[in-house]
C-alpha positions as a Python dict, from the first residue, in 0.01 Angstrom:
ca = {
    (1, 'M'): (0, 0, 0),
    (2, 'F'): (-314, 165, 144),
    (3, 'R'): (-468, 185, -220),
    (4, 'T'): (-433, -207, -228),
    (5, 'L'): (-609, -262, 89),
    (6, 'R'): (-903, -22, -4),
    (7, 'L'): (-937, -215, -348),
    (8, 'D'): (-944, -550, -176),
    (9, 'A'): (-1202, -409, 58),
    (10, 'V'): (-1428, -318, -226),
    (11, 'L'): (-1401, -652, -402),
    (12, 'I'): (-1459, -818, -74),
    (13, 'Q'): (-1763, -629, -10),
    (14, 'A'): (-1900, -665, -384),
    (15, 'V'): (-1896, -1042, -354),
    (16, 'I'): (-2074, -1034, -28),
    (17, 'A'): (-2342, -812, -179),
    (18, 'G'): (-2345, -1032, -487),
    (19, 'A'): (-2400, -1344, -322),
    (20, 'L'): (-2652, -1230, -92),
    (21, 'S'): (-2842, -1081, -374),
    (22, 'F'): (-2806, -1392, -560),
    (23, 'A'): (-2939, -1614, -300),
    (24, 'H'): (-3238, -1352, -227),
    (25, 'L'): (-3334, -1387, -607),
    (26, 'H'): (-3323, -1754, -597),
    (27, 'D'): (-3548, -1803, -292),
    (28, 'L'): (-3772, -1536, -440),
    (29, 'A'): (-3804, -1717, -782),
    (30, 'A'): (-3855, -2069, -607),
    (31, 'A'): (-4089, -1921, -403),
    (32, 'A'): (-4291, -1783, -708),
    (33, 'G'): (-4322, -2144, -836),
    (34, 'Q'): (-3983, -2142, -1051),
    (35, 'D'): (-3810, -2455, -912),
    (36, 'G'): (-3484, -2616, -1013),
    (37, 'W'): (-3231, -2491, -1230),
    (38, 'K'): (-3503, -2227, -1328),
    (39, 'A'): (-3453, -2043, -979),
    (40, 'W'): (-3084, -2017, -1033),
    (41, 'A'): (-3123, -1879, -1374),
    (42, 'Y'): (-3307, -1579, -1234),
    (43, 'P'): (-3034, -1394, -1025),
    (44, 'V'): (-2791, -1468, -1302),
    (45, 'S'): (-3026, -1302, -1542),
    (46, 'V'): (-3093, -972, -1295),
    (47, 'D'): (-2727, -934, -1264),
    (48, 'L'): (-2641, -991, -1633),
    (49, 'L'): (-2905, -716, -1718),
    (50, 'L'): (-2741, -467, -1442),
    (51, 'V'): (-2366, -510, -1550),
    (52, 'A'): (-2480, -454, -1921),
    (53, 'A'): (-2681, -144, -1845),
    (54, 'W'): (-2375, -12, -1621),
    (55, 'R'): (-2149, -70, -1898),
    (56, 'R'): (-2361, 126, -2155),
    (57, 'M'): (-2380, 399, -1881),
    (58, 'R'): (-1981, 416, -1854),
    (59, 'K'): (-1967, 476, -2243),
    (60, 'D'): (-2266, 691, -2268),
    (61, 'G'): (-2349, 886, -1971),
    (62, 'G'): (-2657, 1035, -2137),
    (63, 'N'): (-2816, 714, -2274),
    (64, 'R'): (-3152, 712, -2120),
    (65, 'D'): (-3230, 391, -2204),
    (66, 'A'): (-2894, 270, -1997),
    (67, 'W'): (-3046, 463, -1705),
    (68, 'L'): (-3393, 276, -1759),
    (69, 'W'): (-3265, -66, -1772),
    (70, 'F'): (-3040, 2, -1482),
    (71, 'A'): (-3320, 106, -1256),
    (72, 'I'): (-3509, -194, -1376),
    (73, 'A'): (-3261, -453, -1262),
    (74, 'L'): (-3178, -252, -974),
    (75, 'I'): (-3546, -265, -863),
    (76, 'A'): (-3565, -620, -933),
    (77, 'S'): (-3247, -714, -719),
    (78, 'L'): (-3345, -481, -429),
    (79, 'G'): (-3713, -607, -439),
    (80, 'A'): (-3571, -971, -400),
    (81, 'N'): (-3356, -844, -86),
    (82, 'V'): (-3685, -666, 55),
    (83, 'A'): (-3931, -932, 18),
    (84, 'T'): (-3709, -1227, 141),
    (85, 'A'): (-3617, -1004, 449),
    (86, 'G'): (-3954, -1122, 643),
    (87, 'L'): (-4188, -888, 469),
    (88, 'L'): (-4350, -1139, 231),
    (89, 'D'): (-4499, -1493, 303),
    (90, 'M'): (-4261, -1728, 118),
    (91, 'N'): (-4511, -1996, 143),
    (92, 'D'): (-4787, -1769, -17),
    (93, 'V'): (-4688, -1565, -284),
    (94, 'P'): (-4914, -1328, -429),
    (95, 'D'): (-5044, -1380, -788),
    (96, 'W'): (-4901, -1051, -915),
    (97, 'L'): (-4540, -1124, -791),
    (98, 'R'): (-4589, -1485, -969),
    (99, 'I'): (-4682, -1292, -1290),
    (100, 'L'): (-4373, -1063, -1246),
    (101, 'V'): (-4139, -1344, -1189),
    (102, 'A'): (-4270, -1535, -1508),
    (103, 'G'): (-4247, -1252, -1727),
    (104, 'W'): (-3913, -1131, -1618),
    (105, 'P'): (-3692, -1333, -1881),
    (106, 'A'): (-3869, -1155, -2146),
    (107, 'L'): (-3838, -814, -2007),
    (108, 'A'): (-3444, -904, -1933),
    (109, 'F'): (-3410, -1054, -2329),
    (110, 'L'): (-3591, -707, -2452),
    (111, 'G'): (-3318, -488, -2241),
    (112, 'G'): (-3051, -703, -2285),
    (113, 'T'): (-3114, -666, -2675),
    (114, 'L'): (-3163, -304, -2691),
    (115, 'L'): (-2859, -235, -2484),
    (116, 'A'): (-2650, -458, -2700),
    (117, 'H'): (-2748, -298, -3018),
    (118, 'A'): (-2758, 61, -2920),
    (119, 'P'): (-2586, 289, -3135),
    (120, 'P'): (-2228, 405, -3027),
    (121, 'P'): (-2203, 755, -2878),
    (122, 'D'): (-2106, 1057, -3070),
    (123, 'P'): (-1713, 1088, -3021),
    (124, 'A'): (-1785, 1470, -3008),
    (125, 'T'): (-2021, 1442, -2680),
    (126, 'T'): (-1837, 1169, -2495),
    (127, 'P'): (-1658, 1289, -2163),
    (128, 'E'): (-1311, 1199, -2295),
    (129, 'S'): (-1367, 1421, -2590),
    (130, 'L'): (-1470, 1685, -2379),
    (131, 'D'): (-1162, 1654, -2142),
    (132, 'E'): (-935, 1703, -2454),
    (133, 'P'): (-823, 2057, -2561),
    (134, 'A'): (-970, 2180, -2835),
    (135, 'P'): (-726, 2210, -3158),
    (136, 'E'): (-589, 2552, -3187),
    (137, 'P'): (-668, 2728, -3514),
    (138, 'A'): (-427, 2739, -3782),
    (139, 'P'): (-314, 3098, -3833),
    (140, 'E'): (-440, 3296, -4108),
    (141, 'L'): (-153, 3396, -4363),
    (142, 'T'): (-199, 3694, -4555),
    (143, 'V'): (-7, 3743, -4871),
    (144, 'E'): (88, 4087, -4935),
    (145, 'R'): (205, 4179, -5274),
    (146, 'V'): (497, 4426, -5292),
    (147, 'P'): (415, 4719, -5535),
    (148, 'E'): (644, 4747, -5825),
    (149, 'P'): (874, 5048, -5826),
    (150, 'A'): (772, 5334, -6025),
    (151, 'P'): (1004, 5424, -6314),
    (152, 'E'): (1261, 5694, -6220),
    (153, 'L'): (1226, 6044, -6369),
    (154, 'P'): (1521, 6182, -6500),
    (155, 'P'): (1672, 6482, -6282),
    (156, 'A'): (1562, 6800, -6383),
    (157, 'D'): (1857, 7015, -6504),
    (158, 'P'): (1951, 7303, -6286),
    (159, 'A'): (1814, 7638, -6348),
    (160, 'P'): (2062, 7883, -6503),
    (161, 'K'): (2240, 8055, -6257),
    (162, 'E'): (2159, 8429, -6422),
    (163, 'A'): (1798, 8417, -6531),
    (164, 'P'): (1603, 8736, -6621),
    (165, 'A'): (1356, 8827, -6332),
    (166, 'E'): (1100, 8935, -6552),
    (167, 'P'): (1134, 8740, -6876),
    (168, 'A'): (935, 8870, -7188),
    (169, 'P'): (630, 8658, -7256),
    (170, 'L'): (660, 8419, -7529),
    (171, 'A'): (408, 8392, -7794),
    (172, 'P'): (245, 8062, -7852),
    (173, 'G'): (444, 7850, -8069),
    (174, 'A'): (776, 8065, -8030),
    (175, 'S'): (1101, 7916, -8095),
    (176, 'V'): (1232, 7677, -7788),
    (177, 'P'): (1606, 7583, -7768),
    (178, 'P'): (1618, 7203, -7892),
    (179, 'A'): (1786, 7072, -7584),
    (180, 'L'): (1530, 7215, -7376),
    (181, 'L'): (1255, 7064, -7560),
    (182, 'D'): (1419, 6722, -7568),
    (183, 'H'): (1448, 6709, -7198),
    (184, 'A'): (1109, 6843, -7152),
    (185, 'R'): (962, 6571, -7386),
    (186, 'K'): (1165, 6294, -7161),
    (187, 'I'): (997, 6450, -6879),
    (188, 'A'): (648, 6460, -7018),
    (189, 'D'): (700, 6078, -7151),
    (190, 'A'): (813, 5951, -6779),
    (191, 'H'): (510, 6168, -6650),
    (192, 'H'): (286, 5988, -6886),
    (193, 'V'): (424, 5615, -6796),
    (194, 'Q'): (369, 5697, -6398),
    (195, 'T'): (54, 5886, -6434),
    (196, 'G'): (-108, 5780, -6771),
    (197, 'A'): (-196, 6145, -6835),
    (198, 'P'): (7, 6408, -7032),
    (199, 'I'): (186, 6649, -6845),
    (200, 'D'): (31, 6995, -6808),
    (201, 'A'): (224, 7339, -6796),
    (202, 'A'): (226, 7402, -6424),
    (203, 'T'): (381, 7051, -6375),
    (204, 'L'): (633, 7094, -6653),
    (205, 'R'): (701, 7445, -6524),
    (206, 'A'): (775, 7305, -6190),
    (207, 'R'): (1005, 7038, -6321),
    (208, 'L'): (1197, 7230, -6522),
    (209, 'G'): (1185, 7549, -6305),
    (210, 'I'): (1110, 7784, -6585),
    (211, 'P'): (893, 8092, -6642),
    (212, 'A'): (534, 8013, -6712),
    (213, 'P'): (490, 8193, -7071),
    (214, 'L'): (804, 7913, -7164),
    (215, 'A'): (630, 7595, -7001),
    (216, 'D'): (313, 7697, -7172),
    (217, 'S'): (509, 7723, -7506),
    (218, 'I'): (660, 7389, -7437),
    (219, 'A'): (351, 7228, -7336),
    (220, 'L'): (184, 7351, -7660),
    (221, 'Q'): (489, 7174, -7864),
    (222, 'L'): (468, 6858, -7668),
    (223, 'A'): (70, 6837, -7710),
}
């Protein structure tokens, strides 16, 4: 209810201000030699330019042309109000004021044309677009490749329970049991597939659990 009353009061005040400004502009135009229907056209021209500039300012608050023409129309309206308040002899209007009144139609036409054909404001800089929250960036997706499992190596044979503490060194090229040699070859092939390099004697010794001379002999035969 209070909001409705306040809105009605604003409308009444706007009607009163518009009527008084309209009458003052008419009287000033008539005193400057614009009689008849021409005197009534001047307040319409000033008010239309004022409204056009105000609408452009509403759409694009940073438009300097809209602010300029709004100030020109406002000065014309306020000037008429002040001039007709007794500060100006309406029976003897100065020549410069007659020139301003006579040149106003062309000036108002220029301002209205520029305001009507002004480029639309950039949507990225309008107040409505600034109030909207910025879109959230899309989450970055990282695709991780699962490494392929390495080939399983065959289990090493358990070391013999009764192994000599100090085996006699084997000469290079000494005979190796065929079963042990076949098992060592499987281990060497798996090692080569996994690492890309031939197996060395130290690795072969650790995998088979055999003495160093025997591992050296097997490595020579596998080379």
